[in-house]
Tab-separated table of C-alpha atoms and ligand atoms in Angstrom:
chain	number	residue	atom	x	y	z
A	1	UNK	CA	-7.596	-51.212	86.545
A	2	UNK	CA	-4.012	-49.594	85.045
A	3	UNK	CA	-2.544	-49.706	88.411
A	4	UNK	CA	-3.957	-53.668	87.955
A	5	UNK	CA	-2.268	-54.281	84.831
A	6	UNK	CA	1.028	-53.108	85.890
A	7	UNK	CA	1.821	-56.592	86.367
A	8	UNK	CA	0.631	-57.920	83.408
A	9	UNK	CA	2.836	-55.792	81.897
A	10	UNK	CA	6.245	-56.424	84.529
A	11	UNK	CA	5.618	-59.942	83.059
A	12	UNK	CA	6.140	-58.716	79.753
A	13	UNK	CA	2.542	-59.641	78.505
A	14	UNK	CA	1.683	-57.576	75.268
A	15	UNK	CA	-1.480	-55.931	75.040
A	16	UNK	CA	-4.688	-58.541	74.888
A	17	UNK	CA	-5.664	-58.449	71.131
A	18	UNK	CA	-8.642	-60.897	71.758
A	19	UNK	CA	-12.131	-60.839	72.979
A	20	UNK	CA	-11.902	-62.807	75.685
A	21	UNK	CA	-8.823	-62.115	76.751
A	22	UNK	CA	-9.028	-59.491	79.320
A	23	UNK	CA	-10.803	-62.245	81.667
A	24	UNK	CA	-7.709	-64.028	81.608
A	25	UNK	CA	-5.035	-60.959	82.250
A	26	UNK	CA	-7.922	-60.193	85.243
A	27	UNK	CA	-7.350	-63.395	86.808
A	28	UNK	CA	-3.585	-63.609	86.118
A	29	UNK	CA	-3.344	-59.444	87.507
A	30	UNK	CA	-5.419	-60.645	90.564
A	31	UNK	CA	-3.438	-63.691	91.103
A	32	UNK	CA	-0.616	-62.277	91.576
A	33	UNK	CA	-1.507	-59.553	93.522
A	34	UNK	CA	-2.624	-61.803	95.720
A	35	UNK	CA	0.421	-63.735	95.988
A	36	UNK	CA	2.313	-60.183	96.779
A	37	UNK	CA	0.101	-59.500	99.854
A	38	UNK	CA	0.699	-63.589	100.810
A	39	UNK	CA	4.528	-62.683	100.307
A	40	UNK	CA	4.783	-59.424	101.713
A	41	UNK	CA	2.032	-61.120	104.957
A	42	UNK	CA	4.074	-64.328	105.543
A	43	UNK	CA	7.034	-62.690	105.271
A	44	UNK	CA	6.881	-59.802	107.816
A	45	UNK	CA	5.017	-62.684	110.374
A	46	UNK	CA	8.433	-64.577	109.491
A	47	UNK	CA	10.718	-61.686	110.430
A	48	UNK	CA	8.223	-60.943	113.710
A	49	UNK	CA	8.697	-64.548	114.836
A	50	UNK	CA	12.376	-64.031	114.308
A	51	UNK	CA	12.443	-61.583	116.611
A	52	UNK	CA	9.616	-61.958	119.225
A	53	UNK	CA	11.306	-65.524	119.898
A	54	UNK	CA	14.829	-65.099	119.665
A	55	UNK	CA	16.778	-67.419	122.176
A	56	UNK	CA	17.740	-64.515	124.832
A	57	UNK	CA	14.260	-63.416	125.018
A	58	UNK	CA	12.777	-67.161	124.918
A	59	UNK	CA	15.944	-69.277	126.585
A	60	UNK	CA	13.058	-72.567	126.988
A	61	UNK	CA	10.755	-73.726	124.482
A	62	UNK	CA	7.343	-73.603	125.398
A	63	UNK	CA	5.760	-76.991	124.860
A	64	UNK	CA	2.125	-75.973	124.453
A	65	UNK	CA	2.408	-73.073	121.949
A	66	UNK	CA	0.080	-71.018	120.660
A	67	UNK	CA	-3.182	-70.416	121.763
A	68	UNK	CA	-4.714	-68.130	119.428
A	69	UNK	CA	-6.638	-69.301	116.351
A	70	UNK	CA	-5.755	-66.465	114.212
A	71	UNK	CA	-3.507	-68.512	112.383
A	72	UNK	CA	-5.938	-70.982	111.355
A	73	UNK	CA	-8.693	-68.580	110.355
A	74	UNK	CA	-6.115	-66.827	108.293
A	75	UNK	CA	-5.138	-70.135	106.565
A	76	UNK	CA	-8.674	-70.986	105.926
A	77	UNK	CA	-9.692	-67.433	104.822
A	78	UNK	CA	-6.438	-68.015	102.027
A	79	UNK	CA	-7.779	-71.215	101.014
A	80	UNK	CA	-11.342	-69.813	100.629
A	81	UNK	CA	-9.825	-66.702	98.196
A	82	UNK	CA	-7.929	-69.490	96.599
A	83	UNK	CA	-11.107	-72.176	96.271
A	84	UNK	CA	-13.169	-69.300	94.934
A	85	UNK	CA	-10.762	-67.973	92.483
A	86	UNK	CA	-10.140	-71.748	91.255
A	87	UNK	CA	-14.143	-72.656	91.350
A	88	UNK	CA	-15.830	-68.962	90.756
A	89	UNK	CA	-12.949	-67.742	87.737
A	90	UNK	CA	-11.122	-70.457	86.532
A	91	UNK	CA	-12.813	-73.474	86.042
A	92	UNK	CA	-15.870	-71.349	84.538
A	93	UNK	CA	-13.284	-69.873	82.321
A	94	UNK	CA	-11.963	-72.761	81.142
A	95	UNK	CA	-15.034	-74.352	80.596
A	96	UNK	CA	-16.407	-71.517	78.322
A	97	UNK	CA	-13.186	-71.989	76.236
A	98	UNK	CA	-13.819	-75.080	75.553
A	99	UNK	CA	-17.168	-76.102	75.530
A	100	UNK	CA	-18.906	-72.915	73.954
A	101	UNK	CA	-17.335	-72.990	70.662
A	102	UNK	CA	-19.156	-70.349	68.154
A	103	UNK	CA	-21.418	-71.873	65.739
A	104	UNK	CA	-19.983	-73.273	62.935
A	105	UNK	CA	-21.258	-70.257	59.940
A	106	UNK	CA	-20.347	-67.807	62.238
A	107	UNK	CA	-16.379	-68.591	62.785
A	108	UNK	CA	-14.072	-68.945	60.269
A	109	UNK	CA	-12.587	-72.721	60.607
A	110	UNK	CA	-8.596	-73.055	59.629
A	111	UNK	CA	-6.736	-76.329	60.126
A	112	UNK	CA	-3.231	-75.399	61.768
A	113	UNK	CA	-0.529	-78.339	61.041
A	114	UNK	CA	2.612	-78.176	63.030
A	115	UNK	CA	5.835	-79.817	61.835
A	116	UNK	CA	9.451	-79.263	63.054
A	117	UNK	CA	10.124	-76.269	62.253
A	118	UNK	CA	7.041	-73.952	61.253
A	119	UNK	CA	3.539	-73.627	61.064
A	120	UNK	CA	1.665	-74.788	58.241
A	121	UNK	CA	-1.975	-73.953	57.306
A	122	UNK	CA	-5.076	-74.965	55.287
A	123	UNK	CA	-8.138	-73.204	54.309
A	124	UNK	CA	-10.853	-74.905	52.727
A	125	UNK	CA	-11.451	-71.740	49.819
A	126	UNK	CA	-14.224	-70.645	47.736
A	127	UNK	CA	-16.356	-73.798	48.137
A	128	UNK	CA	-16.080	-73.682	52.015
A	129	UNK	CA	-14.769	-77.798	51.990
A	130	UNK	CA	-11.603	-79.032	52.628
A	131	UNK	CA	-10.161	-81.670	50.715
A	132	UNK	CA	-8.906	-84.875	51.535
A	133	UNK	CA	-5.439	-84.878	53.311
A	134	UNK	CA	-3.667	-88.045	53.296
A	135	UNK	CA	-0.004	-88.766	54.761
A	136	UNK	CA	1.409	-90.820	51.485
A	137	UNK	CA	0.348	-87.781	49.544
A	138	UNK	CA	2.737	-85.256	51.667
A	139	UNK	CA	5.962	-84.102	49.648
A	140	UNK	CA	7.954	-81.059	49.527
A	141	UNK	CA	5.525	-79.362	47.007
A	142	UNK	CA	2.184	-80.855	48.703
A	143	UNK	CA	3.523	-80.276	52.702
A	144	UNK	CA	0.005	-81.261	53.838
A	145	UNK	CA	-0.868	-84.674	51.437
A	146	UNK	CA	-3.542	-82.856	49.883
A	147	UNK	CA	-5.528	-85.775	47.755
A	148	UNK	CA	-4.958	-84.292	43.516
A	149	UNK	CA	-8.067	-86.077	43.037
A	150	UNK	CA	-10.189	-84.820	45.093
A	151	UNK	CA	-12.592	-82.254	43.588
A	152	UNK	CA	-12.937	-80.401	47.104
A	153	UNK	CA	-9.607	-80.233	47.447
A	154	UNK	CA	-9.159	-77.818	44.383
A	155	UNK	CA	-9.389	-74.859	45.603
A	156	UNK	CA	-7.951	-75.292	48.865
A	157	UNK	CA	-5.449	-72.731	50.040
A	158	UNK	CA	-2.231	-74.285	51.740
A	159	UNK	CA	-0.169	-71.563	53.083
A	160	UNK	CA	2.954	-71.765	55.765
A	161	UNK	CA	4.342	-69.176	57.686
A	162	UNK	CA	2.176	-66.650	57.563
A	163	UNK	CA	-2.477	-66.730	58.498
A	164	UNK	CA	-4.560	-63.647	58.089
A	165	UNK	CA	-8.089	-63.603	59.633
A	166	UNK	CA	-10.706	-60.896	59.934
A	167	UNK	CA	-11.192	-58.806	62.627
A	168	UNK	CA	-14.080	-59.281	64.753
A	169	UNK	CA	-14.869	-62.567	63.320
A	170	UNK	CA	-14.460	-65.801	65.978
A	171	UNK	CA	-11.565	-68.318	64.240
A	172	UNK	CA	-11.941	-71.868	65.228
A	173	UNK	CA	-8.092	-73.518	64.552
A	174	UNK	CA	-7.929	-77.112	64.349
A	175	UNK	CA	-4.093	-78.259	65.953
A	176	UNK	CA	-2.685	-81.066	64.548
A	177	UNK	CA	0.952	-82.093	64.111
A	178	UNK	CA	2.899	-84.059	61.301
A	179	UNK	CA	5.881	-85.110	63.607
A	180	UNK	CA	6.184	-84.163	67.013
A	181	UNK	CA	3.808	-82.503	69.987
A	182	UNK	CA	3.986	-78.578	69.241
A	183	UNK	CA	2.231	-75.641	71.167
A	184	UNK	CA	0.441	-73.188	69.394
A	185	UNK	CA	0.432	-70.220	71.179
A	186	UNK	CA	-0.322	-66.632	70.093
A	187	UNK	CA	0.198	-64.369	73.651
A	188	UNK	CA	-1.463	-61.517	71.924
A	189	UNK	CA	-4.554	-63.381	71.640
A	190	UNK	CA	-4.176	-65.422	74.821
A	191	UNK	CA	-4.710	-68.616	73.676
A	192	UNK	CA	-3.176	-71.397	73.405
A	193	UNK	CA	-3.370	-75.495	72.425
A	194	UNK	CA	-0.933	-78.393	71.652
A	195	UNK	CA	-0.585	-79.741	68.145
A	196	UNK	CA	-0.362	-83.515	68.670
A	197	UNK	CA	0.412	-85.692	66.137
A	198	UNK	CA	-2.898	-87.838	65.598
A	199	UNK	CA	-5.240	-85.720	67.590
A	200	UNK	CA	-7.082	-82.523	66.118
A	201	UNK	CA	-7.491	-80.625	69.117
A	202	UNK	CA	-9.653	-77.005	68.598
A	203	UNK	CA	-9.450	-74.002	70.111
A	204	UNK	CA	-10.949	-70.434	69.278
A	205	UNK	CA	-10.820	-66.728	69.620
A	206	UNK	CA	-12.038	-63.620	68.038
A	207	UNK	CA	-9.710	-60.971	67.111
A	208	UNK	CA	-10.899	-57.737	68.338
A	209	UNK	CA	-7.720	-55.431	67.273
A	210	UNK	CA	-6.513	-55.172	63.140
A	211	UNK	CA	-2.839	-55.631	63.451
A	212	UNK	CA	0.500	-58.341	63.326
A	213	UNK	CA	0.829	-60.649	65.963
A	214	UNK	CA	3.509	-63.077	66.814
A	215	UNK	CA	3.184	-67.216	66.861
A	216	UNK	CA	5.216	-69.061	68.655
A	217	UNK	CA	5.319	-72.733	69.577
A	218	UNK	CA	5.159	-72.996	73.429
A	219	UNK	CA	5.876	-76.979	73.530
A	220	UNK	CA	10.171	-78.129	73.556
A	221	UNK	CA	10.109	-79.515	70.051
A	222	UNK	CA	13.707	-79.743	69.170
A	223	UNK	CA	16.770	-78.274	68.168
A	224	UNK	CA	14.805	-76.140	65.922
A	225	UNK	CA	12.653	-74.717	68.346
A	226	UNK	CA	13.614	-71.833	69.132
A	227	UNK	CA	13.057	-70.431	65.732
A	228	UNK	CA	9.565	-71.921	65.394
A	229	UNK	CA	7.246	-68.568	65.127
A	230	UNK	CA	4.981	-67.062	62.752
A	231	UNK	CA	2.808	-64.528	61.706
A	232	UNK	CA	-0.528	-63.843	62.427
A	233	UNK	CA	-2.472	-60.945	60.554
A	234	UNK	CA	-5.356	-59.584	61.911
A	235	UNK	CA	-7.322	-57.120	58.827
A	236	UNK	CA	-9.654	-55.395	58.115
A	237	UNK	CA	-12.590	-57.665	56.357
A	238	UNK	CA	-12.013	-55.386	53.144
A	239	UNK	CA	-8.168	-56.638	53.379
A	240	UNK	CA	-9.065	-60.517	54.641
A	241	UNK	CA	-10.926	-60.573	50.904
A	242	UNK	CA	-7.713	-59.286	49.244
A	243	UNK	CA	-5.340	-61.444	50.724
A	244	UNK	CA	-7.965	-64.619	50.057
A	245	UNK	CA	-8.708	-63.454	46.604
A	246	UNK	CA	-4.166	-63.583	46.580
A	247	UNK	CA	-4.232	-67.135	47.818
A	248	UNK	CA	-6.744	-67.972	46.339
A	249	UNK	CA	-5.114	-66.968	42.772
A	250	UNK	CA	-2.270	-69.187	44.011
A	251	UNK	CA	-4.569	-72.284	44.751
A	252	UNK	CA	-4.038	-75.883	43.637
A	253	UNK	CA	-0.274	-75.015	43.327
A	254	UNK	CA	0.388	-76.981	46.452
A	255	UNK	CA	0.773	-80.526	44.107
A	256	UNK	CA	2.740	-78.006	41.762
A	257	UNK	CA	4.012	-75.138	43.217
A	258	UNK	CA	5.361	-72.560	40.517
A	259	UNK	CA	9.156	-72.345	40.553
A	260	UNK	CA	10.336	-70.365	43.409
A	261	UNK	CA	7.505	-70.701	46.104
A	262	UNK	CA	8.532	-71.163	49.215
A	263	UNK	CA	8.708	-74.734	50.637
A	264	UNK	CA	8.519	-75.557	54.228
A	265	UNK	CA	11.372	-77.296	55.509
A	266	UNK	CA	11.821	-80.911	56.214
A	267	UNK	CA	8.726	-81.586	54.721
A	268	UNK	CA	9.328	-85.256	53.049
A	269	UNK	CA	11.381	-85.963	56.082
A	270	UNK	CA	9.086	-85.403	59.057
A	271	UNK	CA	5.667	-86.128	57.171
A	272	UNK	CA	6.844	-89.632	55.839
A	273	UNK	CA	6.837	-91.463	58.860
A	274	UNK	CA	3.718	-89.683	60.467
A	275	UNK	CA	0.602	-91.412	61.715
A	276	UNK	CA	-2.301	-90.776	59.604
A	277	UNK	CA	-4.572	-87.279	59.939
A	278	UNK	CA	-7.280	-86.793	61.857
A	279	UNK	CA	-8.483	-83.837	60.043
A	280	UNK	CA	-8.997	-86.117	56.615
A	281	UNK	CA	-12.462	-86.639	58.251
A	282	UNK	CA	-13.444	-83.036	58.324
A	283	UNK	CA	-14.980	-82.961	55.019
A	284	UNK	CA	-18.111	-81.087	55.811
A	285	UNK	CA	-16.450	-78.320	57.749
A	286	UNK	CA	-18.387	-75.149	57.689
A	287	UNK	CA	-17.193	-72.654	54.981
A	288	UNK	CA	-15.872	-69.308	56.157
A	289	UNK	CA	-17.158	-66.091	54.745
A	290	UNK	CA	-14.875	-65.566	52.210
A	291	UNK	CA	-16.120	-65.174	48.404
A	292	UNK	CA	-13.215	-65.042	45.943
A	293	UNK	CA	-14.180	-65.768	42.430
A	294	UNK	CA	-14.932	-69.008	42.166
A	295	UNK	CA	-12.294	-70.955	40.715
A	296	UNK	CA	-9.624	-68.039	40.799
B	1	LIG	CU1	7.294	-76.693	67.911
């Protein structure tokens, strides 16, 4: 399959860092394989017709043209690659992505909130709940209107920028956006899903390689777009407990951050006017694995 993923690579796709992921450089690499042997087929009959019916060879037209069927049993045979690629590959594909999520101890649930320009994220911490978000709560120091009040809510870890997840371990992330429609996208990974503001749209993978992989936001969000990336750290689960037991040290600072944390930009102005979240409803979300110290 190298020769296969030559293309994959010509198209500048970095390695597939994901579980499923090599069904989906399969399909692309055979795709567009196929499309070279359409190219390289219609072309060359293109060039032969060019010639084989120039005007001095052919000076009249001739009315009832061809005869042969080849040309039709070569367009069906295309459409029958193309039905079965779309209805064997695809479709099934696409419908394992979305409708066989991993059950909800097993995966390790993250709520992803876009704004213009960055990536924000929450993590429900050591008691496994998230607490209540709500949009009049969201300020510079609390980007995601995380309710002071609410007990669940304590421990929460709020972090922008920057999500590390355990290897081997499905992640479900739960899109959302505080302003505009944004793309999550992480190529490495293959997968992708819009953040829309007012809709908490999930999508999943499983990390199967420890590493740093890019984010990017695939969706035209504004002048700022082009900047809008971040990181996404794939450890070991030894490492994953360090860097929670880190946040976690840091948690509850959201409503007051020490001096000096970093702030996400734009904050107060793109939250303000936002429709309420979605994702205040996900009280009862399943806890991930981790087990800092309670209350550190
Ligand atoms: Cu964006």
């Amino acid at each position: 399959m190298n020769s296969l993923a030559l293309i994959n690579e010509f198209l500048g796709q970095p390695p597939n860092a994901s579980s499923h992921g090599y069904q989906i450089d399969h399909i692309l690499e055979f795709c567009h394989w196929f499309m070279a042997a359409l190219f390289v087929g219609w072309s060359a009959f293109f060039v032969y017709v060019l010639i084989r019916f120039r005007k001095r060879r052919q000076p009249h037209a001739d009315h009832a043209g061809v005869r042969s069927h080849i040309s039709t049993h070569l367009e069906f045979s295309v459409v029958m690659i193309e039905a079965v690629l779309l209805l064997g590959f695809a479709i099934p594909l696409w419908a394992r992505r979305v409708n066989q999520f991993p059950p909800g101890k097993e995966a390790l649930l993250v709520h992803v909130v876009a704004q213009q320009f960055s990536f924000n994220y929450h993590l429900p911490g050591p008691d496994g709940q998230f607490g209540r978000r709500d949009v009049n709560l969201v300020s510079n120091s609390n980007p995601l209107g995380i309710d002071p009040n609410d007990p669940a809510g304590k421990d929460d870890i709020v972090t922008s920028g920057e999500l590390h997840v355990p290897v081997d371990r499905p992640v479900i992330a739960e899109l959302s956006s505080k302003d505009v429609i944004h793309d999550y996208f992480i190529p490495d990974m293959r997968i992708a899903g819009d953040a829309i503001p007012g809709s908490l749209i999930p999508i999943w993978f499983t990390p199967v390689k420890t590493g740093t992989y890019e984010v990017i936001c695939a969706q035209l969000c504004g002048l700022g777009h082009y900047g809008m990336k971040g990181t996404l750290v794939v450890d070991t689960p030894q490492d994953y407990q360090a860097w929670l037991k880190e946040r976690a040290e840091l948690a509850g600072t959201q409503t007051t951050p020490p001096p000096g944390a970093p702030k996400p930009p734009n904050a107060d102005a793109q939250g303000a006017g936002a429709s309420p979240h979605p994702a205040q409803q996900l009280h009862n979300a399943p806890a991930p694995a981790a087990s800092p110290s309670p209350g550190g």
